[in-house]
XYZ file of C-alpha atoms in Angstrom:
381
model
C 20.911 16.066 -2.250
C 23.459 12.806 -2.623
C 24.176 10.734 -5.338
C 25.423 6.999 -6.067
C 25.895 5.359 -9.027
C 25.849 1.644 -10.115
C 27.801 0.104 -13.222
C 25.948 -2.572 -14.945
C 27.322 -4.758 -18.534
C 25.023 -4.113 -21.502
C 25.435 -6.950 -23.667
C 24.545 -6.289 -27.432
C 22.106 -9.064 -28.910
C 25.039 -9.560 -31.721
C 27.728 -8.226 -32.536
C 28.264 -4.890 -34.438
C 30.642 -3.933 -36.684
C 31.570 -0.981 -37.711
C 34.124 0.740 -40.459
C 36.739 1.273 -37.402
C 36.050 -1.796 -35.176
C 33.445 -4.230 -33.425
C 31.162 -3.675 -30.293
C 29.498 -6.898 -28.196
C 29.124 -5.155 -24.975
C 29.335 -1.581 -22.821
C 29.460 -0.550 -19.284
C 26.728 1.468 -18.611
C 27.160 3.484 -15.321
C 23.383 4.716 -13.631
C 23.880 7.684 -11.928
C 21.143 8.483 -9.156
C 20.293 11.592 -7.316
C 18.389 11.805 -4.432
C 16.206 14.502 -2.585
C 13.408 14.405 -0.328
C 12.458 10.661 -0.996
C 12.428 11.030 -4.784
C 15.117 9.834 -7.138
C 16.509 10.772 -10.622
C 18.577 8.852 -12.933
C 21.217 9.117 -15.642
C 23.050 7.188 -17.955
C 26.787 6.781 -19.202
C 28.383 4.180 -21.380
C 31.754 3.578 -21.941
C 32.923 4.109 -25.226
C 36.466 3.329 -26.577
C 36.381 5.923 -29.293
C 35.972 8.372 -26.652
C 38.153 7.238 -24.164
C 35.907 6.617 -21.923
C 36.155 3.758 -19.495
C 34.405 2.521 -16.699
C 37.468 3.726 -14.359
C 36.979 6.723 -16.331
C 33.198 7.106 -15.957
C 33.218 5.925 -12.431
C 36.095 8.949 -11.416
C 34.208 12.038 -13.034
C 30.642 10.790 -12.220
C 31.902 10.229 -8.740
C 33.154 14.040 -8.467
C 30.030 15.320 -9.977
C 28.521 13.679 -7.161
C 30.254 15.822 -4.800
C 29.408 18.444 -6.249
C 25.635 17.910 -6.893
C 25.513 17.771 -2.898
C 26.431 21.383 -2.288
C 22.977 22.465 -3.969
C 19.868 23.052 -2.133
C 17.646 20.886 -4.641
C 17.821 20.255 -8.081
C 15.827 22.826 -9.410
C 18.600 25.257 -8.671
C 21.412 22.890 -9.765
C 19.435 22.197 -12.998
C 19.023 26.020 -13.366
C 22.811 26.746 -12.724
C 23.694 23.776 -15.380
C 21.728 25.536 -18.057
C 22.592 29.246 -17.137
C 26.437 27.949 -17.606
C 28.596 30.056 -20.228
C 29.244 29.758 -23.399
C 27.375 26.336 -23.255
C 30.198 25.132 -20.965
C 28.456 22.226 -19.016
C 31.719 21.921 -17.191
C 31.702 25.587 -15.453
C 33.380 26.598 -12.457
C 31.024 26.612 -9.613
C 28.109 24.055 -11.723
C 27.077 20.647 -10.924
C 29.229 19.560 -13.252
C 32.924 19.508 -12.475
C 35.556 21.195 -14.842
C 36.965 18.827 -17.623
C 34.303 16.284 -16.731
C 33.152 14.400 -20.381
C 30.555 15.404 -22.056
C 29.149 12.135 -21.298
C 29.361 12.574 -18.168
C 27.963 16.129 -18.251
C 24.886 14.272 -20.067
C 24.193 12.194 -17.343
C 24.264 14.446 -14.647
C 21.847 16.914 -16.518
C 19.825 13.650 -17.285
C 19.455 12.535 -13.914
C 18.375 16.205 -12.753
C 15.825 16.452 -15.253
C 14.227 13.390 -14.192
C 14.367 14.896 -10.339
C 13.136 17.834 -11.182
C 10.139 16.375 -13.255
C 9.104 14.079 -10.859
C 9.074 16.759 -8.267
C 6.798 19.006 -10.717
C 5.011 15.960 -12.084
C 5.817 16.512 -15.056
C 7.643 14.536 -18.093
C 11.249 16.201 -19.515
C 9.579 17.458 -22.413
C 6.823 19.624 -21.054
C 10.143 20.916 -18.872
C 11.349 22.051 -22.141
C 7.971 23.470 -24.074
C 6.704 20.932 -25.680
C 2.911 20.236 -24.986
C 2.628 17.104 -26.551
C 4.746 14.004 -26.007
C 6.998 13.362 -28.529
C 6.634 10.266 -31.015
C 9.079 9.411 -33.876
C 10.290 6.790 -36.123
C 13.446 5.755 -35.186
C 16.399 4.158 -37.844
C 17.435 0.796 -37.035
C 21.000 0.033 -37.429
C 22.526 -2.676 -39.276
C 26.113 -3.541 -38.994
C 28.771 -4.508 -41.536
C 27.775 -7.866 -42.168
C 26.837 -10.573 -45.401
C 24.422 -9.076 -47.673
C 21.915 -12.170 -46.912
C 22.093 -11.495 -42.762
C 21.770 -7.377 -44.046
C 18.616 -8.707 -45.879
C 17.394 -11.217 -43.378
C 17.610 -8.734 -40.735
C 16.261 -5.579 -43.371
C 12.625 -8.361 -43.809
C 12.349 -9.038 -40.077
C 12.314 -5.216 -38.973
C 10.493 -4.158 -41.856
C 8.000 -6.826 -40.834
C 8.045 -4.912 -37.335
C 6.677 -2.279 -38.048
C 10.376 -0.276 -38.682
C 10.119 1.901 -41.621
C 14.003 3.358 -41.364
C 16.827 1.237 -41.530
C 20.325 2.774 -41.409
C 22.914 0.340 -42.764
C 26.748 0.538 -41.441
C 29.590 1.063 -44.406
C 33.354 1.208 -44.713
C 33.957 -2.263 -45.837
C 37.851 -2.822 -46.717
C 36.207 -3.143 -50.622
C 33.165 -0.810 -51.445
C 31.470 -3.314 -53.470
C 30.359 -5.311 -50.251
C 28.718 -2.046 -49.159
C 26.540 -1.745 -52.288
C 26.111 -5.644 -52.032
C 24.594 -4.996 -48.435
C 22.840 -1.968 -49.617
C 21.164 -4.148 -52.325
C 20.205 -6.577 -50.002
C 18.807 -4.164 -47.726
C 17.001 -2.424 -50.642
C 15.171 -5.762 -52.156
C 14.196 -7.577 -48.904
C 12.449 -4.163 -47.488
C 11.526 -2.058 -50.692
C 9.982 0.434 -49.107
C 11.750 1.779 -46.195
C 13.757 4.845 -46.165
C 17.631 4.091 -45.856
C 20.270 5.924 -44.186
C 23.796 5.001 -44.254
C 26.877 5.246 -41.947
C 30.382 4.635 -42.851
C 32.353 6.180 -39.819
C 34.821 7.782 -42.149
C 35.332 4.706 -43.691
C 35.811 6.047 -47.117
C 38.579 7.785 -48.514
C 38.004 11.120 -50.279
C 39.156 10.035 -53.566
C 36.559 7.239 -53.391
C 33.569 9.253 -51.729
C 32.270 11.243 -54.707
C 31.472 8.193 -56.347
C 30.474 5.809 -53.993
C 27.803 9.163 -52.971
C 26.802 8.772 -56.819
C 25.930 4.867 -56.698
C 24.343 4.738 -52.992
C 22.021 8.179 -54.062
C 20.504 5.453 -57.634
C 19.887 2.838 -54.877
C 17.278 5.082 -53.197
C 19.775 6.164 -49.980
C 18.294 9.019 -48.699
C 21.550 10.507 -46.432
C 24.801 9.447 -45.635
C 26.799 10.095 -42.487
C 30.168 11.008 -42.337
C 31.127 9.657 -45.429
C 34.796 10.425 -44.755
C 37.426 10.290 -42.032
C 37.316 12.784 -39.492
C 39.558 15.785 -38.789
C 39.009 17.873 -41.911
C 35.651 19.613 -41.610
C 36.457 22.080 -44.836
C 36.493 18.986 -46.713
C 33.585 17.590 -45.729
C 31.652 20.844 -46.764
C 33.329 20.538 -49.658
C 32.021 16.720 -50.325
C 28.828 17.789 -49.688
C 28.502 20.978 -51.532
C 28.781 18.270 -55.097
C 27.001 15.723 -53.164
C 23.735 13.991 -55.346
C 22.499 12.863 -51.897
C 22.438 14.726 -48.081
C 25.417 14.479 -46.172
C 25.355 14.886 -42.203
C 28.273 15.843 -40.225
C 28.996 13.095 -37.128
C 32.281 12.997 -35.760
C 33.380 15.976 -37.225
C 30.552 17.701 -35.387
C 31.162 17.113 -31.601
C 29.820 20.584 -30.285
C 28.745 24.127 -30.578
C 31.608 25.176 -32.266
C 31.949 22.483 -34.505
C 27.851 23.018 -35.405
C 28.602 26.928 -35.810
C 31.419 26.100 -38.775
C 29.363 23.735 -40.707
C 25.869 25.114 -40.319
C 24.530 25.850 -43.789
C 27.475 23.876 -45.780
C 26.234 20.335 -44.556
C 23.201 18.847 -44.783
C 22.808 17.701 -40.878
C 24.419 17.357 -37.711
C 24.090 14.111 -35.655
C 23.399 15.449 -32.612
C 24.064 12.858 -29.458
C 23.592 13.799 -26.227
C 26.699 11.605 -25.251
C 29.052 13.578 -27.251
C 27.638 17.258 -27.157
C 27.352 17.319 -23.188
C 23.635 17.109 -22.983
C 20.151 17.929 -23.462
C 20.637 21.911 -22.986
C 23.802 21.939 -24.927
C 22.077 19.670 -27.817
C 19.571 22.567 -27.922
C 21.768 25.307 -28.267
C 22.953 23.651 -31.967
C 19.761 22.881 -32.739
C 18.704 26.633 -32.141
C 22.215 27.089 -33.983
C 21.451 25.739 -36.930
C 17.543 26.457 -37.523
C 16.795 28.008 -40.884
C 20.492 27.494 -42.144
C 19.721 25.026 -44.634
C 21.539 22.036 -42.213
C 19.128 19.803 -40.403
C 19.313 17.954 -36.754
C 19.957 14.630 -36.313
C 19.349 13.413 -33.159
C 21.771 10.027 -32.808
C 22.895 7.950 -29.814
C 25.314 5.250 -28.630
C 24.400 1.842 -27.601
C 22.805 2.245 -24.393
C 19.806 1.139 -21.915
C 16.429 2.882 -22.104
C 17.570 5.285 -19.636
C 20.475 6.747 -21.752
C 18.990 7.125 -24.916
C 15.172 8.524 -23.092
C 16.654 11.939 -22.726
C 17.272 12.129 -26.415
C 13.373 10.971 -27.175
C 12.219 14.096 -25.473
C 13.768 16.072 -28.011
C 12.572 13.799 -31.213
C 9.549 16.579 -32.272
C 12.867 18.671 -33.141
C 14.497 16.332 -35.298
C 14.495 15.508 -39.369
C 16.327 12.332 -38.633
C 15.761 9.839 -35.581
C 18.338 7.584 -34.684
C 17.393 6.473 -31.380
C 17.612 2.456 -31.043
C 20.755 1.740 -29.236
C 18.595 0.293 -26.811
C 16.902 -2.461 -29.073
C 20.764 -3.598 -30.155
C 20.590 -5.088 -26.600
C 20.117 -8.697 -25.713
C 18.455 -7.059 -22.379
C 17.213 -3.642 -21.772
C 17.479 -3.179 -17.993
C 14.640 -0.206 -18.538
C 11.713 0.985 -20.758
C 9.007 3.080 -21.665
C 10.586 4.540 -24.573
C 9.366 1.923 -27.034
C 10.916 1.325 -30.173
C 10.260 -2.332 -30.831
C 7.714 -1.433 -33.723
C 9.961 1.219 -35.099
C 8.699 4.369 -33.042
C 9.990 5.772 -30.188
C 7.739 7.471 -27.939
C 8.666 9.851 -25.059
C 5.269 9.275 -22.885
C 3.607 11.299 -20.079
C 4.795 10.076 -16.840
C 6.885 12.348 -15.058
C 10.508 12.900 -15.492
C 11.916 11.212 -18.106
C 9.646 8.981 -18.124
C 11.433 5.418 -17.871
C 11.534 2.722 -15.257
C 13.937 -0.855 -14.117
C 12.413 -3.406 -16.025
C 13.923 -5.954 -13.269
C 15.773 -5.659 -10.141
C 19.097 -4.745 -11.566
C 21.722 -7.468 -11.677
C 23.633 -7.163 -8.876
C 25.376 -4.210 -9.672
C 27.995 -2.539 -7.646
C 26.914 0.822 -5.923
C 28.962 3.780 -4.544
C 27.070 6.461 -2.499
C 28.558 9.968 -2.724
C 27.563 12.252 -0.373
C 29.148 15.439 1.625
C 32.405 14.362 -0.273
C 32.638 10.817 1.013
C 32.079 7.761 -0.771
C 31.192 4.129 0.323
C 30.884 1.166 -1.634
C 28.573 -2.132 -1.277
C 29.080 -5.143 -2.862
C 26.236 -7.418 -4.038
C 26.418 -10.758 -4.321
C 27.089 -11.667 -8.074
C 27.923 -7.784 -8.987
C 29.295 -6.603 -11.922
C 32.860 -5.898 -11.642
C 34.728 -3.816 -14.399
């Protein structure tokens, strides 16, 4: 097997703003593998909160690369990725390298699953048991912004077809987040709304604000409160009138095993958790404990976020549209635009270039060498 990647820019179609900062574009960094004529691909975006980079990105997914070419096929790299320890994608001796990012780890088992599925003919989610493609409807995010843009924008994808909206919180003053939840609320009265402060609210204030948002008809909130302090997030959300669902504080298996049962959900993303496999070991983690599975994403093309839609059937909550933030998708065949997201029946995962990509800059790494080419008009980062 070899692999190369290419970086592309993924500009957002506005801007969005969150409690901690705001996001108009991403790196997103395609990594292919190759074997006998067929190819599969995976996904990673750069992400500041994460400290990841493209330089970043580019460095571990370039060492995975190396590594994926000591396997026979992918089959038995994909098995020795999922037979890994302890849910450690990052074992000695796997595909992935040791201390590679989870995001990284993501891609990698992302790009394998689509080899191996095309080389079964078979989509990702038959791979993993399920029979029937999976279909859900996906939340549709709205950033911290006026309450008449929140409303504007709450009309139009109502209009579409969305019935979930999640609206961003963690404005400097509280009141502008029930003004946008209001908004949100009157110009689409009948979808169900999630919201998302980041940990923009303090814990004195969070009791409260839980009260107000739960007699505007919010049906969950996400990580209400800062990060860092898991006990008191249980603690929030043992008094809370409304679910609460664990994000940043809930990063991986460990972090699932300690709040299973004393939140509400997880948000799940295959970005932060390492992957598809390691996604369902919390989600086999935390069946029947009372805490749900949210499956959530950054923004990214169709390709990053189509490993997550074979998963959906699993899910109570779908947040799976960091593709439609973009102002171009460089993939599909996930869907989305009328508020579902849809994993299909084509095999692997299922996606494919919507164009000729735009002139991105490619590495091939093979054997332990590397080579670059350099298109005319590339993407440099």
């Amino acid at each position: 097997m070899k692999a190369c990647r290419r970086t592309v820019g993924l500009r957002l179609a506005e801007p969005l703003r969150i409690s901690r900062s705001t996001t108009t574009a991403r790196d997103a960094v395609r990594l292919t593998i190759e074997h006998q004529g067929l190819h599969g691909h995976g996904e990673t975006v750069t992400s500041v909160y994460y400290g990841l980079d493209t330089a970043a990105v580019t460095h571990w997914l370039d060492r995975c690369g190396r590594g994926l070419a000591r396997f026979p096929d992918p089959e038995t790299a994909l098995e020795t990725l999922s037979g890994q320890a302890s849910g450690d994608l990052s074992g000695t001796g796997g595909p992935v390298v040791p201390g590679s990012p989870p995001a990284v780890a993501a891609a990698v088992e992302s790009a394998l699953l689509d080899l191996v599925g095309k080389r079964a003919g078979a989509p990702v989610h038959r791979l993993l048991g399920t029979a029937t493609a999976p279909a859900a409807a996906t939340a549709r995010t709205i950033g911290i912004s006026s309450p008449h843009h929140a409303g504007a924008l709450a009309a139009r994808l109502a209009g579409e077809g969305f019935t979930v909206i999640k609206v961003k919180a963690g404005s400097p003053d509280p009141e502008d987040d029930v003004a946008r939840v209001r908004a949100v609320r009157a110009a689409a009265p009948h979808v169900r709304l999630l919201l998302d402060p980041n940990g923009g609210w303090s814990s004195a204030a969070a009791p409260a604000l839980l009260g107000r948002f739960a007699e505007l008809g919010v049906e969950a909130v996400e990580q209400p409160v800062a990060p860092g302090d898991p006990e008191a997030l249980a603690r929030l959300a043992a008094r809370s009138p409304l679910p609460v669902i664990a994000d940043e504080d809930a990063v991986g298996i460990e972090d699932a095993r300690r709040l299973a049962g004393r939140v509400h959900g997880i948000n799940v993303k295959l970005a932060k958790c390492g992957g598809v496999s390691a996604a369902l070991r919390i989600a086999a983690l935390i069946a029947g404990s009372g805490t749900g599975l949210m499956l959530g994403c950054l923004t990214a093309s169709s390709l990053g976020i189509a490993p997550a839609v074979h998963l959906a059937d699993r899910a109570r909550w779908t947040d799976l549209d960091g593709h439609l933030l973009l102002a171009h998708d460089p993939w599909t065949g996930i869907g989305g635009t009328d508020g579902t997201v849809r994993a299909g029946s084509r095999p692997g995962l299922g996606v494919r270039p919507r164009t000729l990509f735009d002139a991105p800059r490619s590495h091939i790494v093979a054997g332990g060498t590397s080579r670059a080419r350099s298109n005319a008009g590339e993407v440099r980062s």
